[in-house]
PDB file of C-alpha atoms in Angstrom:
ATOM      1  CA  LEU A   1       3.971  18.206 -19.698  1.00 93.00           C
ATOM      2  CA  ALA A   2       5.107  21.290 -21.610  1.00 94.00           C
ATOM      3  CA  LYS A   3       8.098  19.376 -22.940  1.00 95.00           C
ATOM      4  CA  HIS A   4       6.347  15.997 -23.289  1.00 96.00           C
ATOM      5  CA  PRO A   5       2.624  16.608 -23.981  1.00 96.00           C
ATOM      6  CA  GLU A   6       2.293  13.000 -25.170  1.00 96.00           C
ATOM      7  CA  ILE A   7       2.208  11.988 -21.487  1.00 97.00           C
ATOM      8  CA  LYS A   8      -1.375  13.307 -21.378  1.00 96.00           C
ATOM      9  CA  ALA A   9      -2.430  10.338 -23.520  1.00 96.00           C
ATOM     10  CA  LEU A  10      -1.533   8.048 -20.583  1.00 97.00           C
ATOM     11  CA  MET A  11      -4.094   9.724 -18.291  1.00 97.00           C
ATOM     12  CA  LYS A  12      -6.844   7.164 -18.811  1.00 96.00           C
ATOM     13  CA  PRO A  13      -8.247   4.155 -16.920  1.00 97.00           C
ATOM     14  CA  ASP A  14      -6.555   0.769 -16.967  1.00 97.00           C
ATOM     15  CA  TYR A  15      -9.478  -1.579 -17.627  1.00 97.00           C
ATOM     16  CA  ASN A  16      -7.189  -4.614 -17.339  1.00 97.00           C
ATOM     17  CA  LEU A  17      -6.973  -3.774 -13.640  1.00 98.00           C
ATOM     18  CA  ILE A  18     -10.600  -4.903 -13.251  1.00 98.00           C
ATOM     19  CA  TRP A  19      -9.889  -8.409 -14.531  1.00 97.00           C
ATOM     20  CA  VAL A  20      -6.645  -8.734 -12.592  1.00 98.00           C
ATOM     21  CA  VAL A  21      -8.440  -7.873  -9.341  1.00 98.00           C
ATOM     22  CA  VAL A  22     -11.273 -10.317 -10.078  1.00 98.00           C
ATOM     23  CA  LEU A  23      -8.739 -13.091 -10.718  1.00 98.00           C
ATOM     24  CA  MET A  24      -6.893 -12.235  -7.485  1.00 98.00           C
ATOM     25  CA  VAL A  25     -10.119 -12.460  -5.491  1.00 98.00           C
ATOM     26  CA  LEU A  26     -10.916 -15.815  -7.111  1.00 98.00           C
ATOM     27  CA  ALA A  27      -7.380 -17.050  -6.382  1.00 97.00           C
ATOM     28  CA  GLN A  28      -7.776 -16.221  -2.699  1.00 98.00           C
ATOM     29  CA  LEU A  29     -11.218 -17.838  -2.538  1.00 98.00           C
ATOM     30  CA  THR A  30      -9.661 -20.981  -4.003  1.00 98.00           C
ATOM     31  CA  ALA A  31      -6.859 -20.802  -1.436  1.00 98.00           C
ATOM     32  CA  PHE A  32      -9.388 -20.384   1.423  1.00 98.00           C
ATOM     33  CA  TYR A  33     -10.984 -23.638   0.303  1.00 97.00           C
ATOM     34  CA  LEU A  34      -7.715 -25.525  -0.188  1.00 98.00           C
ATOM     35  CA  VAL A  35      -6.250 -24.700   3.259  1.00 97.00           C
ATOM     36  CA  LYS A  36      -9.346 -25.567   5.300  1.00 96.00           C
ATOM     37  CA  ASP A  37      -8.229 -29.154   6.034  1.00 96.00           C
ATOM     38  CA  LEU A  38      -4.442 -28.719   6.078  1.00 97.00           C
ATOM     39  CA  ASP A  39      -2.253 -29.134   9.158  1.00 97.00           C
ATOM     40  CA  TRP A  40      -1.656 -25.831  10.928  1.00 97.00           C
ATOM     41  CA  LYS A  41       2.013 -25.740   9.932  1.00 97.00           C
ATOM     42  CA  TRP A  42       0.995 -25.769   6.268  1.00 97.00           C
ATOM     43  CA  VAL A  43      -1.686 -23.155   6.816  1.00 98.00           C
ATOM     44  CA  VAL A  44       0.983 -20.848   8.267  1.00 97.00           C
ATOM     45  CA  PHE A  45       3.411 -21.758   5.476  1.00 97.00           C
ATOM     46  CA  TRP A  46       0.963 -20.971   2.678  1.00 97.00           C
ATOM     47  CA  ALA A  47      -0.281 -17.843   4.451  1.00 97.00           C
ATOM     48  CA  TYR A  48       3.248 -16.426   4.290  1.00 97.00           C
ATOM     49  CA  VAL A  49       4.452 -17.850   0.972  1.00 96.00           C
ATOM     50  CA  PHE A  50       1.306 -17.257  -1.095  1.00 97.00           C
ATOM     51  CA  GLY A  51      -1.422 -15.464   0.843  1.00 97.00           C
ATOM     52  CA  SER A  52       0.844 -12.646   1.978  1.00 97.00           C
ATOM     53  CA  CYS A  53       1.905 -11.880  -1.602  1.00 97.00           C
ATOM     54  CA  ILE A  54      -1.674 -11.795  -2.877  1.00 97.00           C
ATOM     55  CA  SER A  55      -2.833  -9.716   0.110  1.00 97.00           C
ATOM     56  CA  HIS A  56      -0.093  -7.122  -0.214  1.00 97.00           C
ATOM     57  CA  SER A  57      -0.578  -6.995  -3.966  1.00 97.00           C
ATOM     58  CA  MET A  58      -4.300  -6.447  -3.386  1.00 98.00           C
ATOM     59  CA  THR A  59      -3.622  -3.465  -1.110  1.00 97.00           C
ATOM     60  CA  LEU A  60      -1.721  -1.943  -4.027  1.00 98.00           C
ATOM     61  CA  ALA A  61      -4.580  -2.767  -6.384  1.00 98.00           C
ATOM     62  CA  ILE A  62      -6.776  -0.854  -3.923  1.00 98.00           C
ATOM     63  CA  HIS A  63      -4.216   1.956  -4.119  1.00 98.00           C
ATOM     64  CA  GLU A  64      -4.736   2.006  -7.894  1.00 98.00           C
ATOM     65  CA  ILE A  65      -8.512   1.953  -7.444  1.00 98.00           C
ATOM     66  CA  SER A  66      -8.306   4.850  -4.972  1.00 97.00           C
ATOM     67  CA  HIS A  67      -6.921   6.915  -7.868  1.00 97.00           C
ATOM     68  CA  ASN A  68      -9.939   5.875  -9.979  1.00 97.00           C
ATOM     69  CA  SER A  69      -7.675   3.848 -12.266  1.00 97.00           C
ATOM     70  CA  ALA A  70     -10.194   1.021 -12.730  1.00 97.00           C
ATOM     71  CA  PHE A  71     -13.179   2.923 -14.164  1.00 97.00           C
ATOM     72  CA  GLY A  72     -11.913   6.486 -14.529  1.00 96.00           C
ATOM     73  CA  ASN A  73     -12.753   9.737 -12.786  1.00 95.00           C
ATOM     74  CA  SER A  74     -16.124   9.982 -14.501  1.00 95.00           C
ATOM     75  CA  LYS A  75     -17.277   6.861 -12.630  1.00 96.00           C
ATOM     76  CA  ALA A  76     -15.800   7.598  -9.217  1.00 96.00           C
ATOM     77  CA  MET A  77     -18.447   5.636  -7.308  1.00 97.00           C
ATOM     78  CA  TRP A  78     -17.848   2.561  -9.453  1.00 98.00           C
ATOM     79  CA  ASN A  79     -14.262   2.690  -8.221  1.00 98.00           C
ATOM     80  CA  ARG A  80     -15.430   2.963  -4.589  1.00 98.00           C
ATOM     81  CA  TRP A  81     -17.697  -0.113  -4.902  1.00 98.00           C
ATOM     82  CA  PHE A  82     -14.985  -2.025  -6.727  1.00 98.00           C
ATOM     83  CA  GLY A  83     -12.526  -1.125  -3.974  1.00 98.00           C
ATOM     84  CA  ILE A  84     -14.884  -2.643  -1.408  1.00 98.00           C
ATOM     85  CA  PHE A  85     -15.020  -5.816  -3.530  1.00 98.00           C
ATOM     86  CA  ALA A  86     -11.210  -5.934  -3.839  1.00 98.00           C
ATOM     87  CA  ASN A  87     -10.985  -5.511  -0.060  1.00 98.00           C
ATOM     88  CA  LEU A  88     -12.904  -8.722   0.706  1.00 98.00           C
ATOM     89  CA  PRO A  89     -10.020 -11.288   0.699  1.00 97.00           C
ATOM     90  CA  LEU A  90      -7.974  -9.059   3.050  1.00 97.00           C
ATOM     91  CA  GLY A  91     -10.306  -9.808   5.962  1.00 96.00           C
ATOM     92  CA  LEU A  92     -10.249  -6.277   7.423  1.00 96.00           C
ATOM     93  CA  PRO A  93     -12.069  -3.175   6.073  1.00 96.00           C
ATOM     94  CA  TYR A  94      -9.542  -0.910   4.458  1.00 93.00           C
ATOM     95  CA  SER A  95     -10.414   0.425   1.027  1.00 97.00           C
ATOM     96  CA  ILE A  96     -12.633   3.445   1.721  1.00 97.00           C
ATOM     97  CA  SER A  97     -10.596   4.787   4.635  1.00 96.00           C
ATOM     98  CA  PHE A  98      -7.373   4.329   2.692  1.00 96.00           C
ATOM     99  CA  LYS A  99      -8.728   6.410  -0.196  1.00 97.00           C
ATOM    100  CA  ARG A 100      -9.622   9.299   2.140  1.00 95.00           C
ATOM    101  CA  TYR A 101      -6.214   9.435   3.793  1.00 96.00           C
ATOM    102  CA  HIS A 102      -4.218   8.681   0.664  1.00 95.00           C
ATOM    103  CA  MET A 103      -5.590  11.706  -1.156  1.00 94.00           C
ATOM    104  CA  ASP A 104      -4.297  13.827   1.745  1.00 94.00           C
ATOM    105  CA  HIS A 105      -0.885  12.171   1.318  1.00 95.00           C
ATOM    106  CA  HIS A 106      -0.750  13.369  -2.295  1.00 95.00           C
ATOM    107  CA  ARG A 107      -2.086  16.866  -1.674  1.00 93.00           C
ATOM    108  CA  TYR A 108      -0.061  17.543   1.475  1.00 93.00           C
ATOM    109  CA  LEU A 109       2.985  15.256   1.297  1.00 93.00           C
ATOM    110  CA  GLY A 110       4.705  15.380   4.682  1.00 93.00           C
ATOM    111  CA  GLY A 111       2.099  17.733   6.106  1.00 93.00           C
ATOM    112  CA  ASP A 112       2.311  17.671   9.902  1.00 91.00           C
ATOM    113  CA  GLY A 113      -0.979  16.436  11.353  1.00 90.00           C
ATOM    114  CA  ILE A 114      -2.435  15.679   7.901  1.00 93.00           C
ATOM    115  CA  ASP A 115      -0.251  13.094   6.141  1.00 94.00           C
ATOM    116  CA  VAL A 116      -0.658   9.937   8.242  1.00 94.00           C
ATOM    117  CA  ASP A 117       2.133   8.246   6.268  1.00 94.00           C
ATOM    118  CA  ILE A 118       4.460  10.188   8.606  1.00 94.00           C
ATOM    119  CA  PRO A 119       5.337   8.153  11.748  1.00 94.00           C
ATOM    120  CA  THR A 120       4.302   9.538  15.119  1.00 93.00           C
ATOM    121  CA  ASN A 121       6.804  11.104  17.499  1.00 92.00           C
ATOM    122  CA  PHE A 122       6.552   7.975  19.660  1.00 94.00           C
ATOM    123  CA  GLU A 123       7.574   5.752  16.747  1.00 94.00           C
ATOM    124  CA  GLY A 124      10.572   7.935  15.994  1.00 92.00           C
ATOM    125  CA  TRP A 125      11.600   8.122  19.646  1.00 93.00           C
ATOM    126  CA  PHE A 126      11.127   4.463  20.598  1.00 95.00           C
ATOM    127  CA  PHE A 127      12.086   2.524  17.460  1.00 95.00           C
ATOM    128  CA  CYS A 128      15.615   3.897  17.282  1.00 93.00           C
ATOM    129  CA  THR A 129      17.856   0.843  17.806  1.00 96.00           C
ATOM    130  CA  ARG A 130      18.487  -1.933  15.309  1.00 97.00           C
ATOM    131  CA  PHE A 131      16.366  -4.452  17.210  1.00 97.00           C
ATOM    132  CA  ARG A 132      13.535  -1.998  17.736  1.00 97.00           C
ATOM    133  CA  LYS A 133      13.552  -0.937  14.083  1.00 97.00           C
ATOM    134  CA  PHE A 134      13.265  -4.619  13.141  1.00 97.00           C
ATOM    135  CA  ILE A 135      10.236  -4.945  15.444  1.00 97.00           C
ATOM    136  CA  TRP A 136       8.788  -1.764  13.910  1.00 97.00           C
ATOM    137  CA  ILE A 137       8.969  -3.348  10.458  1.00 96.00           C
ATOM    138  CA  VAL A 138       7.213  -6.478  11.741  1.00 95.00           C
ATOM    139  CA  LEU A 139       4.463  -4.340  13.294  1.00 95.00           C
ATOM    140  CA  GLN A 140       4.015  -1.970  10.345  1.00 94.00           C
ATOM    141  CA  PRO A 141       0.406  -3.029   9.577  1.00 93.00           C
ATOM    142  CA  PHE A 142      -0.633  -2.186  13.137  1.00 94.00           C
ATOM    143  CA  PHE A 143       0.983   1.249  13.024  1.00 94.00           C
ATOM    144  CA  TYR A 144      -0.597   2.030   9.664  1.00 92.00           C
ATOM    145  CA  ALA A 145      -3.988   1.084  11.134  1.00 92.00           C
ATOM    146  CA  ILE A 146      -3.621   3.001  14.416  1.00 92.00           C
ATOM    147  CA  ARG A 147      -1.686   6.067  13.213  1.00 94.00           C
ATOM    148  CA  PRO A 148      -4.627   7.832  11.497  1.00 93.00           C
ATOM    149  CA  LEU A 149      -6.609   7.667  14.747  1.00 90.00           C
ATOM    150  CA  CYS A 150      -3.739   9.358  16.581  1.00 90.00           C
ATOM    151  CA  ILE A 151      -2.649  11.920  13.988  1.00 92.00           C
ATOM    152  CA  ASN A 152      -5.739  12.874  12.007  1.00 92.00           C
ATOM    153  CA  PRO A 153      -8.995  11.184  13.079  1.00 94.00           C
ATOM    154  CA  LYS A 154     -11.901  11.784  10.693  1.00 94.00           C
ATOM    155  CA  PRO A 155     -15.665  11.328  11.071  1.00 94.00           C
ATOM    156  CA  ILE A 156     -16.856   7.933   9.835  1.00 95.00           C
ATOM    157  CA  THR A 157     -18.642   8.107   6.486  1.00 96.00           C
ATOM    158  CA  ARG A 158     -21.525   6.068   5.086  1.00 97.00           C
ATOM    159  CA  LEU A 159     -19.187   4.315   2.651  1.00 97.00           C
ATOM    160  CA  GLU A 160     -16.856   3.310   5.484  1.00 97.00           C
ATOM    161  CA  ILE A 161     -19.797   1.729   7.305  1.00 98.00           C
ATOM    162  CA  ILE A 162     -20.762  -0.131   4.121  1.00 98.00           C
ATOM    163  CA  ASN A 163     -17.135  -1.257   3.722  1.00 98.00           C
ATOM    164  CA  LEU A 164     -17.195  -2.546   7.319  1.00 98.00           C
ATOM    165  CA  LEU A 165     -20.533  -4.364   6.989  1.00 98.00           C
ATOM    166  CA  ALA A 166     -19.583  -5.939   3.651  1.00 98.00           C
ATOM    167  CA  GLN A 167     -16.292  -7.144   5.148  1.00 98.00           C
ATOM    168  CA  LEU A 168     -17.885  -8.572   8.287  1.00 98.00           C
ATOM    169  CA  THR A 169     -20.497 -10.388   6.191  1.00 98.00           C
ATOM    170  CA  PHE A 170     -17.809 -11.867   3.959  1.00 98.00           C
ATOM    171  CA  ASP A 171     -15.726 -12.967   6.957  1.00 98.00           C
ATOM    172  CA  VAL A 172     -18.713 -14.659   8.601  1.00 98.00           C
ATOM    173  CA  VAL A 173     -19.532 -16.511   5.377  1.00 98.00           C
ATOM    174  CA  ILE A 174     -15.949 -17.737   4.997  1.00 98.00           C
ATOM    175  CA  TYR A 175     -15.875 -18.926   8.625  1.00 97.00           C
ATOM    176  CA  TYR A 176     -19.263 -20.627   8.246  1.00 97.00           C
ATOM    177  CA  LEU A 177     -18.314 -22.391   5.004  1.00 97.00           C
ATOM    178  CA  TRP A 178     -14.698 -23.381   5.641  1.00 97.00           C
ATOM    179  CA  GLY A 179     -13.848 -22.772   9.281  1.00 96.00           C
ATOM    180  CA  VAL A 180     -11.120 -21.233  11.385  1.00 97.00           C
ATOM    181  CA  LYS A 181      -8.123 -22.281   9.273  1.00 98.00           C
ATOM    182  CA  SER A 182      -9.411 -20.385   6.258  1.00 98.00           C
ATOM    183  CA  MET A 183     -10.024 -17.339   8.453  1.00 97.00           C
ATOM    184  CA  PHE A 184      -6.542 -17.592   9.927  1.00 98.00           C
ATOM    185  CA  TYR A 185      -5.000 -17.927   6.457  1.00 98.00           C
ATOM    186  CA  MET A 186      -6.839 -14.792   5.306  1.00 97.00           C
ATOM    187  CA  LEU A 187      -5.971 -12.593   8.293  1.00 97.00           C
ATOM    188  CA  ALA A 188      -2.436 -13.924   8.777  1.00 96.00           C
ATOM    189  CA  GLY A 189      -1.669 -13.409   5.103  1.00 96.00           C
ATOM    190  CA  SER A 190      -2.681  -9.758   5.372  1.00 96.00           C
ATOM    191  CA  VAL A 191      -0.667  -9.125   8.540  1.00 95.00           C
ATOM    192  CA  LEU A 192       2.413 -11.018   7.378  1.00 95.00           C
ATOM    193  CA  GLY A 193       2.301  -9.517   3.899  1.00 94.00           C
ATOM    194  CA  LEU A 194       2.308  -5.975   5.248  1.00 95.00           C
ATOM    195  CA  GLY A 195       4.969  -6.651   7.888  1.00 94.00           C
ATOM    196  CA  LEU A 196       8.268  -8.495   7.529  1.00 93.00           C
ATOM    197  CA  HIS A 197       7.998  -9.247   3.832  1.00 95.00           C
ATOM    198  CA  PRO A 198      10.116  -8.331   0.776  1.00 95.00           C
ATOM    199  CA  ILE A 199       7.260  -6.360  -0.782  1.00 96.00           C
ATOM    200  CA  SER A 200       6.976  -4.265   2.397  1.00 95.00           C
ATOM    201  CA  GLY A 201      10.253  -2.648   1.505  1.00 95.00           C
ATOM    202  CA  HIS A 202       8.228  -0.205  -0.571  1.00 96.00           C
ATOM    203  CA  PHE A 203       6.814   1.411   2.598  1.00 95.00           C
ATOM    204  CA  ILE A 204      10.324   2.579   3.519  1.00 96.00           C
ATOM    205  CA  ALA A 205      11.732   2.962   0.007  1.00 96.00           C
ATOM    206  CA  GLU A 206       9.126   5.519  -1.052  1.00 96.00           C
ATOM    207  CA  HIS A 207       9.792   8.475   1.264  1.00 95.00           C
ATOM    208  CA  TYR A 208      12.458   7.744   3.910  1.00 95.00           C
ATOM    209  CA  MET A 209      15.456   9.995   3.330  1.00 93.00           C
ATOM    210  CA  PHE A 210      18.484   7.761   2.985  1.00 91.00           C
ATOM    211  CA  LEU A 211      19.998  10.736   1.173  1.00 88.00           C
ATOM    212  CA  LYS A 212      19.407  14.183   2.604  1.00 84.00           C
ATOM    213  CA  GLY A 213      17.382  16.399   0.334  1.00 83.00           C
ATOM    214  CA  HIS A 214      15.793  13.508  -1.585  1.00 91.00           C
ATOM    215  CA  GLU A 215      12.294  12.958  -0.247  1.00 93.00           C
ATOM    216  CA  THR A 216      10.796  10.507  -2.752  1.00 95.00           C
ATOM    217  CA  TYR A 217      12.519   7.529  -4.395  1.00 97.00           C
ATOM    218  CA  SER A 218      11.644   5.089  -7.141  1.00 97.00           C
ATOM    219  CA  TYR A 219      12.353   1.356  -7.252  1.00 97.00           C
ATOM    220  CA  TYR A 220      12.873  -0.324 -10.626  1.00 97.00           C
ATOM    221  CA  GLY A 221      13.205  -3.970  -9.592  1.00 96.00           C
ATOM    222  CA  PRO A 222      11.164  -7.085 -10.504  1.00 96.00           C
ATOM    223  CA  LEU A 223       8.674  -6.838  -7.615  1.00 97.00           C
ATOM    224  CA  ASN A 224       6.926  -4.091  -9.568  1.00 97.00           C
ATOM    225  CA  LEU A 225       5.315  -6.974 -11.454  1.00 96.00           C
ATOM    226  CA  LEU A 226       3.420  -7.907  -8.271  1.00 95.00           C
ATOM    227  CA  THR A 227       2.689  -4.384  -7.084  1.00 97.00           C
ATOM    228  CA  PHE A 228       1.155  -2.533 -10.033  1.00 97.00           C
ATOM    229  CA  ASN A 229       4.405  -0.587 -10.505  1.00 97.00           C
ATOM    230  CA  VAL A 230       4.115   1.212  -7.181  1.00 97.00           C
ATOM    231  CA  GLY A 231       7.919   1.304  -7.246  1.00 97.00           C
ATOM    232  CA  TYR A 232       7.745   4.032  -9.890  1.00 98.00           C
ATOM    233  CA  HIS A 233       7.069   6.424  -7.062  1.00 97.00           C
ATOM    234  CA  ASN A 234       8.524   9.694  -8.294  1.00 97.00           C
ATOM    235  CA  GLU A 235       6.567   9.127 -11.475  1.00 98.00           C
ATOM    236  CA  HIS A 236       3.420   8.325  -9.480  1.00 98.00           C
ATOM    237  CA  HIS A 237       3.599  11.501  -7.389  1.00 97.00           C
ATOM    238  CA  ASP A 238       4.211  13.562 -10.511  1.00 97.00           C
ATOM    239  CA  PHE A 239       1.234  11.965 -12.299  1.00 97.00           C
ATOM    240  CA  PRO A 240      -1.140  10.330  -9.769  1.00 97.00           C
ATOM    241  CA  ASN A 241      -3.856  10.149 -12.446  1.00 96.00           C
ATOM    242  CA  ILE A 242      -1.779   7.797 -14.611  1.00 97.00           C
ATOM    243  CA  PRO A 243      -2.332   4.085 -13.801  1.00 98.00           C
ATOM    244  CA  GLY A 244       0.635   2.067 -12.600  1.00 97.00           C
ATOM    245  CA  LYS A 245       0.674   0.080 -15.837  1.00 97.00           C
ATOM    246  CA  SER A 246       1.730   3.208 -17.742  1.00 97.00           C
ATOM    247  CA  LEU A 247       4.291   4.627 -15.309  1.00 98.00           C
ATOM    248  CA  PRO A 248       7.248   2.877 -17.033  1.00 98.00           C
ATOM    249  CA  LEU A 249       6.231   4.771 -20.172  1.00 98.00           C
ATOM    250  CA  VAL A 250       6.347   8.036 -18.228  1.00 97.00           C
ATOM    251  CA  LYS A 251       9.921   7.226 -17.206  1.00 97.00           C
ATOM    252  CA  LYS A 252      10.816   6.283 -20.765  1.00 97.00           C
ATOM    253  CA  ILE A 253       9.277   9.402 -22.310  1.00 97.00           C
ATOM    254  CA  ALA A 254      10.715  11.818 -19.740  1.00 97.00           C
ATOM    255  CA  ALA A 255      13.924   9.922 -18.995  1.00 96.00           C
ATOM    256  CA  GLU A 256      15.933  13.093 -18.455  1.00 96.00           C
ATOM    257  CA  TYR A 257      13.810  13.890 -15.384  1.00 96.00           C
ATOM    258  CA  TYR A 258      14.090  10.472 -13.724  1.00 97.00           C
ATOM    259  CA  ASP A 259      17.199   8.563 -14.777  1.00 95.00           C
ATOM    260  CA  ASN A 260      19.600  10.618 -12.654  1.00 94.00           C
ATOM    261  CA  LEU A 261      17.508  10.581  -9.467  1.00 95.00           C
ATOM    262  CA  PRO A 262      18.550   8.274  -6.574  1.00 95.00           C
ATOM    263  CA  GLN A 263      16.780   4.951  -7.043  1.00 95.00           C
ATOM    264  CA  TYR A 264      16.533   1.403  -5.666  1.00 96.00           C
ATOM    265  CA  ASN A 265      16.737  -2.014  -7.274  1.00 95.00           C
ATOM    266  CA  SER A 266      16.074  -4.134  -4.157  1.00 97.00           C
ATOM    267  CA  TRP A 267      13.378  -3.669  -1.516  1.00 97.00           C
ATOM    268  CA  ILE A 268      15.027  -6.366   0.610  1.00 96.00           C
ATOM    269  CA  LYS A 269      18.213  -4.273   0.725  1.00 96.00           C
ATOM    270  CA  VAL A 270      16.116  -1.242   1.690  1.00 96.00           C
ATOM    271  CA  LEU A 271      14.773  -3.164   4.703  1.00 97.00           C
ATOM    272  CA  TYR A 272      18.264  -4.361   5.636  1.00 97.00           C
ATOM    273  CA  ASP A 273      19.797  -0.912   5.322  1.00 96.00           C
ATOM    274  CA  PHE A 274      16.977   0.668   7.333  1.00 96.00           C
ATOM    275  CA  VAL A 275      17.612  -1.698  10.245  1.00 96.00           C
ATOM    276  CA  MET A 276      21.413  -1.653  10.116  1.00 96.00           C
ATOM    277  CA  ASP A 277      22.049   2.032   9.341  1.00 95.00           C
ATOM    278  CA  ASP A 278      22.125   3.827  12.686  1.00 94.00           C
ATOM    279  CA  THR A 279      21.537   7.193  11.012  1.00 93.00           C
ATOM    280  CA  ILE A 280      18.121   6.087   9.668  1.00 94.00           C
ATOM    281  CA  SER A 281      14.974   5.726  11.779  1.00 94.00           C
ATOM    282  CA  PRO A 282      11.230   6.447  11.562  1.00 94.00           C
ATOM    283  CA  TYR A 283      12.260  10.081  12.080  1.00 93.00           C
ATOM    284  CA  SER A 284      13.952  10.086   8.645  1.00 93.00           C
ATOM    285  CA  ARG A 285      11.051  11.780   6.915  1.00 93.00           C
ATOM    286  CA  MET A 286      10.384  15.269   5.621  1.00 92.00           C
ATOM    287  CA  LYS A 287       7.743  16.956   7.779  1.00 91.00           C
ATOM    288  CA  ARG A 288       6.158  20.264   6.775  1.00 90.00           C
ATOM    289  CA  GLN A 289       4.144  22.851   8.670  1.00 89.00           C
ATOM    290  CA  LEU A 290       1.289  23.574   6.301  1.00 86.00           C
ATOM    291  CA  LYS A 291       0.200  27.141   5.634  1.00 82.00           C
ATOM    292  CA  GLY A 292      -3.042  28.444   4.214  1.00 72.00           C
ATOM    293  CA  GLU A 293      -6.289  26.544   3.734  1.00 73.00           C
ATOM    294  CA  VAL A 294      -6.203  22.756   4.018  1.00 77.00           C
ATOM    295  CA  LYS A 295      -8.939  20.819   2.205  1.00 75.00           C
ATOM    296  CA  GLN A 296      -9.098  17.184   3.250  1.00 74.00           C
ATOM    297  CA  ASP A 297     -10.958  14.365   1.558  1.00 70.00           C
TER     298      ASP A 297
END
């Protein structure tokens, strides 16, 4: 910032995010209606080909909203309510809990017992062969859901209860209106999109140390168009209050800080290399023993 103070001008909400999220919710509602009378094979097909992409993209929209990128820091609660709305087509309550844990990830990156992005000792010990690492990738959404309860359980908040009740109400309405195939499409799309899917390469690309000493990596490939530029991950951790839309400008302005860092151009290759490289496993993360006072969200 001392060298490039113009970056401060990028620290403002991205109001286009609001309309993109609304359109994504409407797209999924349309898809719920269209799949309700299809044969099961086509329900599964569209859940993976279309629903999974929208669902995973929506989780990254929720990531943006968790940083107050939709309405700004001055309207934090508007962001929380909007996150609950964005959560609806995923089928499972996610938004409020994600925000609480994700703030810890930024404050205490790699913090042992705090950052639940770090795999458990069991994951590192068991998923150590090529076949098991492949299974671990398939099951990623389940580990991301269960891991916080094992590593850093937190008391349930009022907003989390509201998130849960709003989600259950939405799910019941969808089942009542359009039946089990629409429900399956919604839930399967979320599970498949966060598991064995090209976009899921970002889970591993962001912080797994393929190169010793390099803890965070950016990806500059085309899937950033579907993921709100989450691939610009070094830039995001440097400036978490800058919306994803503006992160390419951060890289352009401060190119001397980013261009020479290790980077990826293919999340699919990241997944392949993770499975096939016997020196990489869920243990390939930087873990820190935190000192001093820890303030969690």
